[in-house]
Amino acid sequence: MNTIPYICSMLGLVALPLHAQILVDKPIELQGAVRRVEGLAPSTAPNDALTAGIAQRGPIHYATPVAATPWAVESDALGGTLANGTYLVIRVPASEDMPVAIAVNGADPLPVLHEGVPLVGTAMAEGHMLSVVYGDGAFHVLNGNHDLRRNCPSGMVAVNDLYCIEPNERGSGDYFQSGLACAAVGRRLCTWGEFIGACQRSLALQLSGMTNSWEWTNSTANEDNVGRIAGLNGCESAGTWLSTGSAPVPYRCCFSR
């Protein structure tokens, strides 16, 4: 539907400009230097013209679904039947560890696929933004893999939704050798905080040797040529050690999810 502002005069009173959405059954040709229609009433209805302000704010694409299964999305702009290419940006709600489906305006739930595989609700952290496009009966994820929570590599233990840790110490090395050894297998030295967090739950997570000896963390301790070591006789115990040129120190690797 094409829309234009129009002037209305009633009962001989002074003419006043009115802003509205009106139906025009023929194309509107814009001529002159400006070539634009001004004064449109803001609307997100499917058949109404879209103002620049509404387009910039993006309410026709943005949705915060109810934290439930399926995700319930309400949007006047989408109308009833979804067309292929319909695009949505969704703020991820708290979700269960099961395939995600999206129900738009009370319609039947539609699956959400990532690279052709059903997206599991716990694959993305709550509050992250998920971009999807509708096509042929399903919503397809547009986010890259960096936005999706990764599973822990084989042999590692999930401490929480943010990181995994190796259950056992690796061999000893200096600070640089230890960091490079972790990087060689796609991992990294644990932060000091990650070490403490895992150590405090070592029994539940079945982590061994967390307090048997010093271990490297990735902290440089705000001092030249030293690294932070932690764990001897207690999770919160800590010290510093020469980064290289002194006795080697055990270490274990972490992995960001």
Short mmCIF file of C-alpha atoms in Angstrom, two decimals:
data_model
loop_
_atom_site.label_atom_id
_atom_site.label_comp_id
_atom_site.label_asym_id
_atom_site.label_seq_id
_atom_site.Cartn_x
_atom_site.Cartn_y
_atom_site.Cartn_z
CA MET A 1 0.00 0.00 0.00
CA ASN A 2 1.37 3.43 -0.94
CA THR A 3 0.89 6.24 1.55
CA ILE A 4 0.99 10.04 1.36
CA PRO A 5 0.19 12.91 3.75
CA TYR A 6 -2.82 14.98 2.83
CA ILE A 7 -4.53 18.25 3.77
CA CYS A 8 -8.05 18.22 5.18
CA SER A 9 -10.46 21.14 5.68
CA MET A 10 -13.70 20.69 7.61
CA LEU A 11 -16.63 23.09 8.06
CA GLY A 12 -14.71 26.04 6.66
CA LEU A 13 -12.07 25.87 9.37
CA VAL A 14 -8.40 26.47 8.68
CA ALA A 15 -6.84 23.62 6.75
CA LEU A 16 -4.62 21.41 8.91
CA PRO A 17 -1.97 18.90 7.83
CA LEU A 18 -2.88 15.35 8.78
CA HIS A 19 -0.55 12.36 8.83
CA ALA A 20 -2.00 8.98 7.96
CA GLN A 21 -1.68 5.75 6.00
CA ILE A 22 -4.04 5.79 3.00
CA LEU A 23 -4.57 3.37 0.15
CA VAL A 24 -3.55 4.40 -3.36
CA ASP A 25 -4.39 1.84 -6.05
CA LYS A 26 -1.76 3.07 -8.52
CA PRO A 27 2.01 3.59 -8.37
CA ILE A 28 3.26 6.85 -6.89
CA GLU A 29 5.93 8.61 -8.94
CA LEU A 30 8.20 10.97 -7.02
CA GLN A 31 9.55 13.89 -9.03
CA GLY A 32 11.78 16.85 -8.32
CA ALA A 33 15.00 17.22 -6.34
CA VAL A 34 13.75 15.71 -3.06
CA ARG A 35 11.87 12.65 -4.31
CA ARG A 36 10.59 11.48 -0.96
CA VAL A 37 7.35 11.18 0.96
CA GLU A 38 7.27 12.93 4.32
CA GLY A 39 4.87 12.84 7.25
CA LEU A 40 4.00 9.14 7.20
CA ALA A 41 2.37 7.80 10.34
CA PRO A 42 4.73 5.33 12.07
CA SER A 43 3.52 1.79 11.57
CA THR A 44 4.86 -1.77 11.58
CA ALA A 45 1.79 -3.37 10.03
CA PRO A 46 2.74 -5.70 7.14
CA ASN A 47 0.94 -3.72 4.41
CA ASP A 48 1.88 -0.21 5.56
CA ALA A 49 4.71 1.91 4.24
CA LEU A 50 7.79 1.86 6.42
CA THR A 51 9.11 5.17 7.72
CA ALA A 52 12.85 5.81 7.90
CA GLY A 53 12.67 6.05 11.70
CA ILE A 54 11.03 2.65 12.07
CA ALA A 55 13.53 1.13 9.65
CA GLN A 56 16.46 2.56 11.60
CA ARG A 57 15.18 1.37 14.99
CA GLY A 58 14.60 -2.12 13.60
CA PRO A 59 11.51 -3.28 15.54
CA ILE A 60 10.29 -5.21 12.50
CA HIS A 61 13.30 -7.55 12.81
CA TYR A 62 14.11 -7.55 16.53
CA ALA A 63 12.42 -9.87 19.04
CA THR A 64 12.87 -11.01 22.63
CA PRO A 65 11.05 -14.33 22.93
CA VAL A 66 9.49 -15.73 26.07
CA ALA A 67 11.87 -18.09 27.87
CA ALA A 68 10.04 -21.28 27.02
CA THR A 69 10.12 -24.18 24.60
CA PRO A 70 9.38 -23.30 21.83
CA TRP A 71 10.55 -19.68 21.82
CA ALA A 72 7.41 -17.57 21.41
CA VAL A 73 7.87 -14.48 19.21
CA GLU A 74 5.16 -11.84 18.77
CA SER A 75 5.51 -9.32 15.93
CA ASP A 76 2.82 -7.30 14.15
CA ALA A 77 5.23 -6.72 11.27
CA LEU A 78 5.42 -10.40 10.35
CA GLY A 79 1.70 -10.87 9.89
CA GLY A 80 0.43 -14.41 9.45
CA THR A 81 2.27 -16.49 6.84
CA LEU A 82 6.06 -16.15 6.78
CA ALA A 83 7.73 -15.56 3.43
CA ASN A 84 11.07 -17.08 2.49
CA GLY A 85 13.78 -14.58 3.40
CA THR A 86 12.05 -13.28 6.54
CA TYR A 87 14.86 -12.07 8.80
CA LEU A 88 14.87 -11.91 12.61
CA VAL A 89 17.37 -10.90 15.28
CA ILE A 90 16.51 -12.64 18.55
CA ARG A 91 17.87 -12.07 22.05
CA VAL A 92 18.49 -15.60 23.30
CA PRO A 93 16.38 -16.47 26.38
CA ALA A 94 17.25 -19.05 29.03
CA SER A 95 16.90 -22.35 27.18
CA GLU A 96 16.94 -26.06 27.82
CA ASP A 97 19.37 -28.61 26.40
CA MET A 98 17.09 -29.58 23.53
CA PRO A 99 16.48 -28.53 19.90
CA VAL A 100 15.20 -24.96 19.55
CA ALA A 101 11.96 -24.09 17.75
CA ILE A 102 10.41 -20.66 17.16
CA ALA A 103 6.65 -20.01 17.18
CA VAL A 104 5.74 -16.70 15.50
CA ASN A 105 2.46 -15.02 16.45
CA GLY A 106 1.03 -18.23 17.86
CA ALA A 107 1.67 -20.30 14.72
CA ASP A 108 3.12 -23.80 14.74
CA PRO A 109 6.73 -24.00 15.99
CA LEU A 110 9.40 -24.02 13.29
CA PRO A 111 12.81 -25.70 13.78
CA VAL A 112 16.03 -23.68 14.00
CA LEU A 113 18.93 -25.16 12.01
CA HIS A 114 22.64 -24.41 12.12
CA GLU A 115 24.51 -25.75 9.11
CA GLY A 116 21.58 -28.11 8.53
CA VAL A 117 21.63 -29.50 12.08
CA PRO A 118 19.04 -28.61 14.78
CA LEU A 119 20.33 -25.88 17.11
CA VAL A 120 20.36 -26.94 20.77
CA GLY A 121 19.16 -24.32 23.26
CA THR A 122 22.31 -24.43 25.37
CA ALA A 123 24.57 -23.82 22.34
CA MET A 124 24.24 -20.04 22.83
CA ALA A 125 24.56 -18.09 26.05
CA GLU A 126 21.49 -16.29 27.39
CA GLY A 127 21.39 -12.67 26.22
CA HIS A 128 23.42 -13.21 23.04
CA MET A 129 21.94 -12.06 19.74
CA LEU A 130 20.90 -14.77 17.29
CA SER A 131 20.32 -13.87 13.62
CA VAL A 132 18.05 -16.20 11.66
CA VAL A 133 16.42 -16.21 8.24
CA TYR A 134 13.31 -18.19 7.33
CA GLY A 135 13.33 -20.55 4.39
CA ASP A 136 11.32 -23.63 3.39
CA GLY A 137 9.79 -24.43 6.75
CA ALA A 138 12.71 -23.65 9.08
CA PHE A 139 14.77 -20.80 10.51
CA HIS A 140 18.44 -20.94 9.52
CA VAL A 141 21.16 -19.50 11.79
CA LEU A 142 23.32 -16.77 10.23
CA ASN A 143 25.73 -16.36 13.16
CA GLY A 144 29.24 -17.68 12.73
CA ASN A 145 30.50 -20.51 14.91
CA HIS A 146 32.25 -18.02 17.21
CA ASP A 147 28.84 -17.10 18.69
CA LEU A 148 27.94 -20.68 19.52
CA ARG A 149 29.03 -22.37 22.74
CA ARG A 150 31.51 -25.14 21.99
CA ASN A 151 31.67 -28.59 23.54
CA CYS A 152 34.75 -29.46 25.58
CA PRO A 153 37.45 -31.34 23.64
CA SER A 154 37.73 -35.03 24.38
CA GLY A 155 39.35 -35.65 27.76
CA MET A 156 38.61 -32.18 29.16
CA VAL A 157 36.08 -31.33 31.88
CA ALA A 158 33.49 -28.53 31.69
CA VAL A 159 33.90 -26.29 34.73
CA ASN A 160 30.95 -24.10 33.70
CA ASP A 161 29.42 -22.60 30.54
CA LEU A 162 32.57 -20.56 29.88
CA TYR A 163 35.53 -22.93 29.98
CA CYS A 164 36.89 -26.46 30.25
CA ILE A 165 40.00 -27.72 32.05
CA GLU A 166 42.25 -30.75 31.80
CA PRO A 167 41.70 -33.14 34.73
CA ASN A 168 45.40 -33.92 35.19
CA GLU A 169 48.66 -32.00 35.29
CA ARG A 170 50.86 -32.07 32.24
CA GLY A 171 54.64 -32.36 32.43
CA SER A 172 56.75 -29.47 33.69
CA GLY A 173 58.17 -26.58 31.69
CA ASP A 174 58.91 -22.90 31.90
CA TYR A 175 56.18 -20.30 31.39
CA PHE A 176 56.70 -20.00 27.64
CA GLN A 177 57.09 -23.73 26.95
CA SER A 178 53.89 -24.45 28.88
CA GLY A 179 51.88 -21.83 27.01
CA LEU A 180 53.15 -23.02 23.63
CA ALA A 181 52.37 -26.65 24.47
CA CYS A 182 48.75 -25.73 25.23
CA ALA A 183 48.49 -23.62 22.07
CA ALA A 184 49.81 -26.51 19.98
CA VAL A 185 46.64 -28.50 20.79
CA GLY A 186 44.23 -25.56 20.45
CA ARG A 187 44.14 -24.76 24.17
CA ARG A 188 45.72 -22.21 26.51
CA LEU A 189 47.07 -21.83 30.02
CA CYS A 190 44.28 -21.28 32.55
CA THR A 191 43.79 -17.85 34.05
CA TRP A 192 44.45 -17.53 37.76
CA GLY A 193 40.72 -17.16 38.39
CA GLU A 194 39.89 -20.20 36.26
CA PHE A 195 42.40 -22.28 38.19
CA ILE A 196 40.88 -21.27 41.53
CA GLY A 197 37.31 -21.83 40.29
CA ALA A 198 38.12 -25.32 39.06
CA CYS A 199 40.24 -26.17 42.10
CA GLN A 200 37.42 -25.29 44.50
CA ARG A 201 35.23 -27.85 42.71
CA SER A 202 37.96 -30.40 42.07
CA LEU A 203 36.20 -33.19 43.98
CA ALA A 204 32.91 -32.79 42.11
CA LEU A 205 34.70 -32.40 38.77
CA GLN A 206 37.12 -35.27 39.50
CA LEU A 207 40.21 -33.14 38.92
CA SER A 208 43.42 -34.62 40.29
CA GLY A 209 46.46 -32.99 41.87
CA MET A 210 45.10 -29.45 42.00
CA THR A 211 46.87 -28.73 45.31
CA ASN A 212 49.79 -31.18 45.15
CA SER A 213 52.26 -28.72 43.61
CA TRP A 214 52.59 -25.30 42.05
CA GLU A 215 51.09 -24.94 38.56
CA TRP A 216 51.49 -22.21 35.97
CA THR A 217 48.61 -19.84 35.24
CA ASN A 218 48.60 -17.36 32.36
CA SER A 219 49.03 -14.37 34.68
CA THR A 220 52.30 -12.43 34.47
CA ALA A 221 51.74 -11.06 37.99
CA ASN A 222 52.42 -7.43 36.98
CA GLU A 223 56.15 -8.00 37.31
CA ASP A 224 58.88 -8.33 34.71
CA ASN A 225 60.04 -11.84 33.76
CA VAL A 226 57.83 -13.79 36.17
CA GLY A 227 54.59 -15.73 35.93
CA ARG A 228 51.87 -16.49 38.47
CA ILE A 229 51.94 -19.97 40.00
CA ALA A 230 49.09 -21.34 42.09
CA GLY A 231 47.75 -24.33 43.98
CA LEU A 232 50.42 -25.68 46.33
CA ASN A 233 48.65 -26.89 49.52
CA GLY A 234 45.50 -24.87 48.73
CA CYS A 235 43.36 -23.51 45.92
CA GLU A 236 43.96 -19.87 46.90
CA SER A 237 47.71 -20.18 47.50
CA ALA A 238 49.77 -18.29 44.93
CA GLY A 239 53.24 -17.04 44.21
CA THR A 240 55.52 -15.97 41.37
CA TRP A 241 58.24 -17.84 39.50
CA LEU A 242 60.80 -16.82 36.92
CA SER A 243 59.26 -17.23 33.47
CA THR A 244 62.34 -19.02 32.22
CA GLY A 245 65.77 -20.02 33.49
CA SER A 246 64.63 -21.65 36.74
CA ALA A 247 63.21 -25.03 37.79
CA PRO A 248 60.30 -26.18 35.56
CA VAL A 249 56.74 -26.03 36.89
CA PRO A 250 53.79 -28.37 36.10
CA TYR A 251 50.79 -26.97 34.23
CA ARG A 252 47.42 -27.89 32.75
CA CYS A 253 45.48 -26.33 29.87
CA CYS A 254 42.08 -24.67 29.65
CA PHE A 255 39.70 -24.20 26.70
CA SER A 256 37.20 -21.38 26.10
CA ARG A 257 33.69 -22.55 25.28
#
